[in-house]
Coordinates of C-alpha atoms in Angstrom, one line a residue:
X1 CA -0.4 -0.6 0.0
X2 CA 0.9 3.3 -0.8
X3 CA 0.9 5.8 1.6
X4 CA -0.1 9.7 1.3
X5 CA 0.0 12.3 3.2
X6 CA -3.7 12.4 3.7
X7 CA -3.8 8.7 4.6
X8 CA -1.0 9.1 6.9
X9 CA -2.6 12.3 8.5
X10 CA -5.9 10.1 9.2
X11 CA -4.1 7.1 10.7
X12 CA -3.0 9.9 13.2
X13 CA -6.7 11.3 14.0
X14 CA -7.8 7.6 14.3
X15 CA -5.3 6.9 16.8
X16 CA -6.1 10.1 18.5
X17 CA -9.8 9.0 18.6
X18 CA -9.0 5.6 20.2
X19 CA -6.8 6.9 23.4
X20 CA -9.2 9.7 24.2
X21 CA -11.7 6.9 24.1
X22 CA -10.1 4.5 26.2
X23 CA -9.0 7.0 29.1
X24 CA -13.0 7.9 28.8
X25 CA -13.5 4.7 29.6
X26 CA -10.9 4.0 32.2
X27 CA -12.7 7.2 34.3
X28 CA -15.7 5.9 34.3
X29 CA -14.8 2.6 35.5
X30 CA -13.1 4.3 38.3
X31 CA -15.8 6.6 39.0
X32 CA -18.4 3.2 39.5
X33 CA -15.6 1.1 41.5
X34 CA -13.9 3.5 44.3
X35 CA -15.7 5.2 46.5
X36 CA -17.2 5.7 50.0
X37 CA -17.8 1.9 51.5
X38 CA -21.5 1.5 52.9
X39 CA -23.1 -1.2 54.1
X40 CA -26.8 -1.5 53.6
X41 CA -29.1 -4.1 53.3
X42 CA -33.2 -4.8 53.6
X43 CA -35.9 -7.8 53.7
X44 CA -37.1 -8.3 50.3
X45 CA -40.6 -10.0 51.5
X46 CA -40.9 -7.8 54.8
X47 CA -45.0 -7.6 53.9
X48 CA -45.2 -11.4 53.8
X49 CA -43.5 -12.6 57.4
X50 CA -45.8 -15.0 58.8
X51 CA -44.7 -17.8 60.5
X52 CA -43.6 -20.5 59.5
X53 CA -41.7 -18.4 56.7
X54 CA -38.7 -17.6 54.5
X55 CA -36.9 -14.6 55.2
X56 CA -35.4 -13.2 52.0
X57 CA -32.1 -10.5 52.8
X58 CA -31.0 -8.1 50.4
X59 CA -27.7 -6.4 50.0
X60 CA -27.3 -3.3 48.7
X61 CA -24.2 -2.6 50.4
X62 CA -21.2 -1.1 48.1
X63 CA -17.4 -0.5 47.8
X64 CA -16.6 -3.2 50.9
X65 CA -14.1 -6.3 50.8
X66 CA -16.2 -9.1 52.9
X67 CA -19.4 -10.0 54.8
X68 CA -20.8 -11.5 57.4
X69 CA -24.5 -12.2 58.4
X70 CA -25.8 -13.5 61.5
X71 CA -29.2 -13.7 62.2
X72 CA -30.0 -15.3 65.9
X73 CA -33.0 -18.3 66.1
X74 CA -32.5 -18.0 62.1
X75 CA -32.1 -21.5 59.9
X76 CA -29.6 -20.8 57.1
X77 CA -30.4 -21.9 53.4
X78 CA -28.3 -23.6 51.5
X79 CA -29.0 -25.6 48.1
X80 CA -32.7 -25.6 49.1
X81 CA -32.2 -27.4 52.5
X82 CA -32.8 -25.7 55.7
X83 CA -29.8 -26.3 58.1
X84 CA -28.7 -25.3 61.7
X85 CA -26.2 -22.0 60.6
X86 CA -27.4 -18.8 62.0
X87 CA -24.4 -17.4 60.3
X88 CA -22.9 -16.5 56.7
X89 CA -20.2 -15.1 55.0
X90 CA -21.3 -13.9 51.6
X91 CA -22.7 -11.2 49.4
X92 CA -26.4 -12.2 50.4
X93 CA -27.9 -15.7 51.6
X94 CA -30.5 -17.7 49.7
X95 CA -33.0 -17.6 52.6
X96 CA -33.4 -17.5 57.0
X97 CA -35.8 -20.0 57.3
X98 CA -38.1 -19.3 60.5
X99 CA -39.9 -21.4 62.2
X100 CA -42.1 -19.9 64.9
X101 CA -43.9 -16.2 65.3
X102 CA -41.9 -13.3 67.2
X103 CA -39.4 -10.7 67.5
X104 CA -36.0 -11.3 65.3
X105 CA -33.2 -9.5 64.3
X106 CA -30.2 -9.6 61.3
X107 CA -26.7 -7.9 61.2
X108 CA -24.5 -7.6 58.7
X109 CA -21.2 -6.8 59.3
X110 CA -18.5 -5.5 56.3
X111 CA -15.3 -4.4 55.9
X112 CA -13.3 -2.3 54.0
X113 CA -9.4 -1.3 53.5
X114 CA -9.3 -3.2 57.6
X115 CA -12.4 -1.4 59.1
X116 CA -15.8 -3.0 59.5
X117 CA -19.1 -1.7 59.7
X118 CA -22.5 -3.2 60.8
X119 CA -26.3 -2.7 60.1
X120 CA -29.1 -4.6 62.0
X121 CA -32.4 -5.1 61.5
X122 CA -35.4 -5.9 63.7
X123 CA -38.4 -7.3 62.6
X124 CA -41.3 -9.6 63.9
X125 CA -42.8 -12.7 62.0
X126 CA -46.3 -13.3 62.2
X127 CA -48.2 -16.0 64.0
X128 CA -50.7 -16.4 61.2
X129 CA -54.8 -16.0 62.1
X130 CA -57.2 -18.8 62.1
X131 CA -59.7 -18.7 58.9
X132 CA -63.1 -20.6 58.2
X133 CA -63.8 -22.1 54.8
X134 CA -66.0 -24.7 53.7
X135 CA -66.4 -27.6 51.7
X136 CA -68.8 -26.3 48.9
X137 CA -69.5 -23.7 46.3
X138 CA -72.9 -22.4 47.6
X139 CA -73.9 -23.3 51.4
X140 CA -77.9 -25.0 50.7
X141 CA -80.0 -25.6 53.7
X142 CA -80.7 -29.1 54.7
X143 CA -77.7 -29.8 53.0
X144 CA -74.5 -31.3 55.0
X145 CA -71.5 -28.7 54.3
X146 CA -68.3 -29.2 56.5
X147 CA -66.5 -26.2 58.1
X148 CA -62.9 -26.2 58.4
X149 CA -59.9 -23.1 59.2
X150 CA -55.6 -23.4 59.2
X151 CA -54.2 -22.6 62.5
X152 CA -50.9 -22.5 63.3
X153 CA -49.4 -25.1 65.3
X154 CA -46.4 -24.6 67.5
X155 CA -44.1 -27.5 67.7
X156 CA -45.3 -30.3 70.1
X157 CA -48.5 -28.4 70.7
X158 CA -50.0 -29.7 67.9
X159 CA -53.1 -31.9 69.1
X160 CA -53.2 -29.8 72.4
X161 CA -54.9 -26.8 70.1
X162 CA -58.8 -26.5 71.4
X163 CA -61.9 -25.3 68.8
X164 CA -65.0 -24.4 69.9
X165 CA -67.7 -23.5 66.7
X166 CA -70.7 -20.8 66.7
X167 CA -72.8 -21.1 63.4
X168 CA -74.8 -18.1 64.4
X169 CA -78.3 -20.9 64.1
X170 CA -78.1 -22.7 67.8
X171 CA -76.0 -25.2 66.6
X172 CA -71.9 -25.2 68.3
X173 CA -69.0 -27.7 67.9
X174 CA -65.6 -28.6 69.2
X175 CA -64.5 -30.6 65.9
X176 CA -61.5 -29.1 63.9
X177 CA -63.3 -30.2 60.9
X178 CA -67.2 -30.2 61.6
X179 CA -70.2 -30.6 59.2
X180 CA -73.1 -29.4 60.1
X181 CA -76.6 -29.3 58.1
X182 CA -78.8 -25.5 58.5
X183 CA -82.4 -26.4 58.1
X184 CA -83.5 -22.7 57.4
X185 CA -82.3 -20.6 54.8
X186 CA -80.8 -16.8 55.6
X187 CA -77.7 -14.5 56.5
X188 CA -75.5 -16.5 59.5
X189 CA -72.5 -15.4 61.1
X190 CA -70.2 -18.3 61.8
X191 CA -67.8 -18.1 64.8
X192 CA -64.4 -20.1 65.7
X193 CA -62.6 -19.4 68.4
X194 CA -58.7 -21.5 68.8
X195 CA -56.8 -21.6 71.9
X196 CA -53.0 -22.4 70.5
X197 CA -51.8 -23.2 73.7
X198 CA -50.3 -19.6 73.8
X199 CA -53.9 -17.1 73.4
X200 CA -57.2 -17.1 72.4
X201 CA -57.6 -16.5 69.0
X202 CA -61.3 -15.5 67.4
X203 CA -62.4 -15.1 63.7
X204 CA -66.0 -14.6 62.1
X205 CA -67.3 -14.9 58.5
X206 CA -70.8 -14.4 57.5
X207 CA -72.3 -17.1 55.5
X208 CA -75.9 -17.3 53.2
X209 CA -77.3 -20.3 53.1
X210 CA -79.8 -20.5 50.3
X211 CA -82.9 -22.0 50.1
X212 CA -84.1 -24.9 47.3
X213 CA -83.5 -23.7 44.3
X214 CA -86.5 -24.8 41.6
X215 CA -88.3 -23.8 38.5
X216 CA -91.2 -21.3 39.5
X217 CA -94.4 -22.2 38.3
X218 CA -96.4 -19.0 36.5
X219 CA -100.7 -18.7 36.5
X220 CA -103.1 -16.7 36.0
X221 CA -106.2 -15.8 38.1
X222 CA -109.6 -14.2 37.3
X223 CA -110.3 -13.9 41.0
X224 CA -107.9 -11.0 41.6
X225 CA -107.1 -10.9 37.9
X226 CA -103.2 -10.7 38.7
X227 CA -100.3 -12.9 37.3
X228 CA -99.1 -15.6 40.4
X229 CA -96.3 -17.4 41.1
X230 CA -95.3 -20.4 43.4
X231 CA -92.0 -22.0 43.6
X232 CA -92.0 -25.9 42.8
X233 CA -90.1 -26.5 45.9
X234 CA -89.9 -30.9 46.7
X235 CA -87.4 -30.5 50.2
X236 CA -89.3 -26.8 51.2
X237 CA -93.4 -25.8 51.7
X238 CA -93.7 -22.3 49.4
X239 CA -96.5 -20.0 49.4
X240 CA -97.7 -18.8 46.4
X241 CA -97.4 -15.1 45.8
X242 CA -98.6 -12.2 43.2
X243 CA -96.6 -11.1 40.6
X244 CA -97.1 -6.5 39.7
X245 CA -99.2 -7.6 36.6
X246 CA -102.7 -6.8 36.2
X247 CA -104.8 -9.1 33.6
X248 CA -107.7 -8.2 31.0
X249 CA -110.3 -11.3 30.7
X250 CA -109.9 -14.3 29.8
X251 CA -105.8 -14.8 29.9
X252 CA -105.8 -18.1 28.5
X253 CA -102.6 -19.2 27.8
X254 CA -99.0 -18.2 29.4
X255 CA -95.3 -18.6 28.0
X256 CA -92.2 -18.4 29.0
X257 CA -88.8 -16.9 27.6
X258 CA -85.0 -16.5 29.6
X259 CA -86.6 -13.4 31.8
X260 CA -90.0 -12.4 29.8
X261 CA -93.1 -13.6 30.5
X262 CA -96.1 -13.8 28.0
X263 CA -99.9 -13.6 28.7
X264 CA -102.3 -13.9 25.7
X265 CA -105.5 -12.2 26.8
X266 CA -108.5 -13.4 24.7
X267 CA -111.1 -10.5 25.8
X268 CA -114.5 -11.0 27.0
X269 CA -116.3 -13.1 23.6
X270 CA -115.3 -16.7 24.0
X271 CA -118.4 -17.6 22.1
X272 CA -118.8 -17.6 18.5
X273 CA -120.7 -13.8 18.4
X274 CA -122.8 -12.3 16.0
X275 CA -120.7 -11.1 12.9
X276 CA -119.0 -8.0 13.2
X277 CA -118.3 -7.8 17.1
X278 CA -114.9 -5.7 17.6
X279 CA -111.9 -7.7 19.1
X280 CA -110.8 -7.0 22.5
X281 CA -108.0 -9.4 23.1
X282 CA -104.2 -8.5 23.0
X283 CA -100.5 -9.9 24.2
X284 CA -98.2 -8.4 26.1
X285 CA -95.7 -9.5 28.0
X286 CA -93.2 -8.5 31.5
X287 CA -90.6 -9.4 33.4
X288 CA -90.3 -12.0 35.9
X289 CA -92.0 -10.1 38.3
X290 CA -94.7 -8.6 36.5
X291 CA -92.9 -6.1 36.2
X292 CA -92.4 -3.4 33.3
X293 CA -95.1 -4.7 31.3
X294 CA -95.2 -4.2 27.4
X295 CA -97.7 -4.7 24.4
X296 CA -96.3 -7.0 22.2
X297 CA -99.4 -7.1 19.8
X298 CA -103.2 -5.9 20.0
X299 CA -105.7 -7.7 18.0
X300 CA -106.6 -5.7 14.6
X301 CA -109.9 -4.0 14.3
X302 CA -112.5 -5.1 10.8
X303 CA -114.1 -7.3 9.7
X304 CA -114.8 -10.0 12.0
X305 CA -112.2 -9.0 14.3
X306 CA -113.5 -10.9 17.1
X307 CA -112.5 -14.2 15.9
X308 CA -108.5 -12.9 15.5
X309 CA -108.3 -12.2 19.8
X310 CA -105.3 -14.5 20.8
X311 CA -106.1 -17.6 22.7
X312 CA -103.3 -19.9 23.6
X313 CA -99.1 -19.5 23.3
X314 CA -95.8 -20.8 23.4
X315 CA -92.6 -19.8 22.7
X316 CA -89.8 -21.4 21.4
X317 CA -85.9 -20.7 22.3
X318 CA -85.3 -18.4 20.1
X319 CA -87.5 -16.2 21.6
X320 CA -90.2 -16.4 18.9
X321 CA -94.0 -16.2 19.7
X322 CA -96.6 -18.9 18.4
X323 CA -100.5 -18.5 19.2
X324 CA -103.6 -19.6 18.1
X325 CA -107.1 -17.7 17.6
X326 CA -110.7 -19.6 17.5
X327 CA -110.3 -21.3 13.7
X328 CA -107.4 -19.6 12.0
X329 CA -104.4 -21.1 12.7
X330 CA -101.3 -20.1 13.9
X331 CA -99.4 -16.7 14.2
X332 CA -95.6 -15.7 15.0
X333 CA -94.3 -12.4 16.1
X334 CA -90.4 -12.0 18.2
X335 CA -91.4 -11.7 22.2
X336 CA -89.0 -8.5 21.6
X337 CA -92.0 -6.6 20.0
X338 CA -93.7 -4.3 21.3
X339 CA -97.0 -2.5 19.6
X340 CA -96.7 -4.7 16.7
X341 CA -98.8 -4.5 13.9
X342 CA -101.3 -7.8 14.4
X343 CA -99.7 -10.6 11.9
X344 CA -101.4 -12.8 9.4
X345 CA -101.5 -15.8 9.9
X346 CA -98.1 -18.5 9.2
X347 CA -99.3 -21.3 9.6
X348 CA -103.2 -22.9 8.5
X349 CA -104.3 -26.7 8.8
X350 CA -104.7 -27.6 5.0
X351 CA -107.5 -30.4 4.7
X352 CA -105.8 -31.5 2.0
X353 CA -102.7 -32.0 4.4
X354 CA -104.2 -34.0 7.1
X355 CA -106.7 -36.1 4.0
X356 CA -110.2 -34.1 5.2
X357 CA -112.2 -32.8 2.8
X358 CA -112.6 -29.5 4.5
X359 CA -111.2 -28.1 7.8
X360 CA -112.9 -25.1 7.3
X361 CA -114.1 -22.8 10.6
X362 CA -112.3 -26.1 12.7
X363 CA -111.9 -24.8 16.0
X364 CA -108.6 -24.1 17.3
X365 CA -107.0 -25.7 20.6
X366 CA -103.8 -25.5 21.5
X367 CA -100.0 -24.7 20.3
X368 CA -96.9 -25.8 21.6
X369 CA -93.1 -26.2 20.6
X370 CA -91.9 -29.3 21.1
X371 CA -88.4 -30.6 20.3
X372 CA -88.1 -27.9 17.6
X373 CA -91.5 -29.0 15.8
X374 CA -94.4 -26.4 16.2
X375 CA -97.8 -29.2 17.5
X376 CA -101.1 -27.6 16.7
X377 CA -104.3 -29.0 18.8
X378 CA -108.2 -28.8 17.3
X379 CA -111.4 -29.5 18.9
X380 CA -115.1 -28.3 19.0
X381 CA -116.3 -28.1 15.0
X382 CA -112.4 -29.9 14.9
X383 CA -109.8 -33.0 15.8
X384 CA -106.8 -34.1 15.6
X385 CA -103.1 -33.7 16.8
X386 CA -100.6 -32.3 13.4
X387 CA -97.6 -31.3 13.7
X388 CA -95.4 -28.9 11.7
X389 CA -91.5 -27.9 10.6
X390 CA -90.6 -24.2 11.7
X391 CA -91.2 -23.7 8.3
X392 CA -94.4 -23.7 8.6
X393 CA -94.5 -27.0 6.4
X394 CA -96.9 -30.1 7.1
X395 CA -95.0 -32.5 8.6
X396 CA -97.1 -35.3 10.0
X397 CA -100.4 -35.7 11.9
X398 CA -100.7 -38.0 15.5
X399 CA -102.9 -41.2 13.8
X400 CA -104.4 -42.4 17.0
X401 CA -105.8 -39.1 17.9
X402 CA -107.2 -37.7 14.6
X403 CA -110.7 -38.2 15.5
X404 CA -110.2 -36.3 18.8
X405 CA -111.0 -33.2 20.0
X406 CA -108.1 -31.8 22.0
X407 CA -108.5 -28.5 23.8
X408 CA -104.8 -28.2 25.0
X409 CA -101.7 -31.0 25.5
X410 CA -98.1 -31.0 25.9
X411 CA -95.9 -34.0 25.5
X412 CA -93.7 -35.6 28.0
X413 CA -90.2 -37.1 25.5
X414 CA -89.0 -38.4 28.6
X415 CA -91.7 -40.9 29.0
X416 CA -93.0 -40.7 25.5
X417 CA -96.6 -39.6 26.6
X418 CA -99.3 -37.2 25.4
X419 CA -101.1 -35.2 27.9
X420 CA -104.4 -34.1 26.8
X421 CA -107.7 -32.3 27.5
X422 CA -110.5 -33.6 26.0
X423 CA -113.4 -31.0 26.2
X424 CA -115.9 -32.7 24.2
X425 CA -117.0 -36.5 24.1
X426 CA -115.2 -37.8 20.7
X427 CA -113.7 -40.9 19.3
X428 CA -115.6 -43.0 21.9
X429 CA -114.5 -40.8 25.2
X430 CA -116.2 -38.3 27.4
X431 CA -114.4 -34.8 28.5
X432 CA -111.5 -35.3 30.8
X433 CA -107.6 -35.3 31.5
X434 CA -106.3 -38.5 29.0
X435 CA -102.7 -39.7 28.5
X436 CA -101.7 -41.6 25.5
X437 CA -98.0 -43.2 23.6
X438 CA -96.4 -40.8 21.2
X439 CA -98.4 -42.0 18.1
X440 CA -102.1 -41.5 20.0
X441 CA -102.5 -45.2 21.1
X442 CA -103.2 -46.7 24.6
X443 CA -105.5 -43.7 25.1
X444 CA -106.3 -43.8 29.4
X445 CA -108.0 -41.2 31.2
X446 CA -106.1 -39.6 34.5
X447 CA -108.5 -37.3 35.8
X448 CA -112.8 -37.1 34.9
X449 CA -112.1 -33.7 35.9
X450 CA -115.4 -33.7 37.8
X451 CA -117.6 -30.5 37.9
X452 CA -115.5 -28.7 35.5
X453 CA -116.8 -24.8 34.9
X454 CA -118.8 -25.6 31.4
X455 CA -118.3 -22.1 30.4
X456 CA -118.9 -22.0 26.5
X457 CA -121.5 -24.1 26.2
X458 CA -121.4 -28.2 24.7
X459 CA -119.6 -26.5 21.3
X460 CA -117.2 -24.6 22.3
X461 CA -116.0 -25.0 26.3
X462 CA -113.5 -23.4 27.2
X463 CA -112.2 -26.2 29.5
X464 CA -108.9 -26.8 30.3
X465 CA -106.7 -23.6 27.9
X466 CA -103.2 -24.9 28.6
X467 CA -101.5 -27.6 30.4
X468 CA -97.3 -27.4 31.3
X469 CA -94.6 -30.3 32.1
X470 CA -92.5 -30.1 35.1
X471 CA -90.0 -32.5 33.9
X472 CA -87.6 -32.4 36.6
X473 CA -90.0 -32.7 39.4
X474 CA -91.5 -35.0 37.1
X475 CA -95.3 -33.5 36.9
X476 CA -98.1 -32.4 34.6
X477 CA -99.4 -29.1 35.8
X478 CA -103.2 -27.7 34.7
X479 CA -105.5 -25.8 35.9
X480 CA -108.8 -26.4 37.2
X481 CA -112.0 -24.1 37.3
X482 CA -114.8 -25.6 39.1
X483 CA -118.5 -25.1 37.9
X484 CA -119.7 -23.4 41.6
X485 CA -116.4 -20.3 41.1
X486 CA -117.0 -20.0 36.6
X487 CA -120.5 -20.0 35.2
X488 CA -121.2 -21.0 31.7
X489 CA -120.8 -17.0 30.8
X490 CA -117.5 -17.1 32.4
X491 CA -118.2 -14.5 35.5
X492 CA -116.6 -14.8 38.8
X493 CA -119.5 -16.4 40.7
X494 CA -117.5 -18.6 44.0
X495 CA -113.7 -17.7 45.6
X496 CA -112.1 -20.1 44.2
X497 CA -112.3 -22.5 46.9
X498 CA -113.0 -25.3 44.7
X499 CA -111.0 -24.2 42.1
X500 CA -106.7 -23.9 41.3
X501 CA -103.8 -25.7 39.6
X502 CA -104.0 -30.0 40.0
X503 CA -100.6 -31.9 38.8
X504 CA -100.6 -35.3 38.1
X505 CA -97.3 -37.4 38.4
X506 CA -95.5 -38.4 35.1
X507 CA -94.6 -41.6 36.0
X508 CA -98.3 -42.1 37.1
X509 CA -97.0 -43.5 40.5
X510 CA -99.8 -40.9 42.3
X511 CA -103.2 -40.0 41.6
X512 CA -104.4 -36.2 40.4
X513 CA -104.2 -33.6 43.5
X514 CA -104.9 -30.3 43.8
X515 CA -101.3 -28.4 44.3
X516 CA -102.8 -25.2 45.1
X517 CA -106.3 -24.1 45.4
X518 CA -108.0 -20.8 46.6
X519 CA -107.8 -19.4 42.6
X520 CA -109.3 -19.3 39.4
X521 CA -106.5 -19.9 36.9
X522 CA -106.6 -20.2 33.1
X523 CA -103.0 -19.9 32.1
X524 CA -100.1 -22.0 33.4
X525 CA -96.2 -22.2 32.2
X526 CA -93.0 -22.7 33.8
X527 CA -90.0 -20.6 34.4
X528 CA -87.4 -24.2 34.3
X529 CA -84.4 -22.3 35.4
X530 CA -84.0 -23.2 39.2
X531 CA -84.0 -20.0 41.2

């Protein structure tokens, strides 16, 4: 390489620059390394010192030559093992174990250039307080629950600890882990007094003992014009409770979807009336407490309007409402609707589908959503039970019930049975509540429903307008209106003492019985959510 004057100058400049960098770095290193010696340490986990505890000491000393640690009554941890050593030489120990609560001290002594300095820290290892825990996510009345506690035990005194429990309901125990059963729901204060051989320690905990969770039966009452509820408890008793929802004439159908109650009100005219009779029916909804009432839709006017008043109803899982009137067929709206225009019929029973010459004027019975399908019955001038797809297309009919006038029905998919109310003698059967196989065969009378009101007359007997399954507890519920409480015209003439809600065991092990009396019900439904 040929060196020019410029090359020599550049090389000289580079050497000067490197010399400056080296001197600068050396100066910074000297500044970091040299200075006055300091002795300082602290406890890294001082907020969590409860016996037994491992204490971690953080050494922040500077510019010293050696470190000597002393921790009386502590035990050095080396290689993750607790030793008996109370001293340590080195920058900082891995940890020091203190097995008992008490006051302790730790000292760090350093030396620099033959001069020693030391720092001492005093600290306290606390005794952990007892706690109260139990072995279930939620405490329920009349179900056993086991309580337990975590207590510090002094070495050799583990078996001398005593426990005194007070569960706030009159029950006490001296066991370490007692099992108790609360006979009533409510809020209770559980108190535990522990004697650990050194002192008495007291701890309390407020607990909620939940009542029985169960579905809720909803039913309308013509005597009070209100919607009522009753918890379907198995263990405890429950009383009917009135909701805030006021009802109009003939609330024939009730349906529940999530937190919404829907009621179909048929109005004053349940029997055929003169052409041009105005409508007075509507469909309303509220929350489960009967509050925040809204009108979903009101029967439209014009023509023979009263025949379009809503009768029976049901709601599918998606929140679509289906309902019937006198004979026209099935209408539907989402239950989120408010003040919606009264819709046209979406499903009508066609004679060609079922092999009849005519279905004109066949009286509508009941509608139910069963396993994703729409089931639809006819009574009065009609007959039979029919199944449709959700898109409205005809699917099938129940052959064994083809000649039966079915006012209302429900289907037990678990036991594969159809329950139905026959309101007018037909198919060789007299009025009553019946059960059959899924094909309509093996029809069996369950309840003669003696003295049931003849409201509606011989051809249009109102009868049982609704029934509902409680598959959780194994019953079917249905309304009973005695003739002494409701007359032929539908007027309330009694106090409801002979009327109410009846039920029948789905496994057929019990006779029909009154579940509730003192009410004059039409529509019934069950909120199947255990609340």
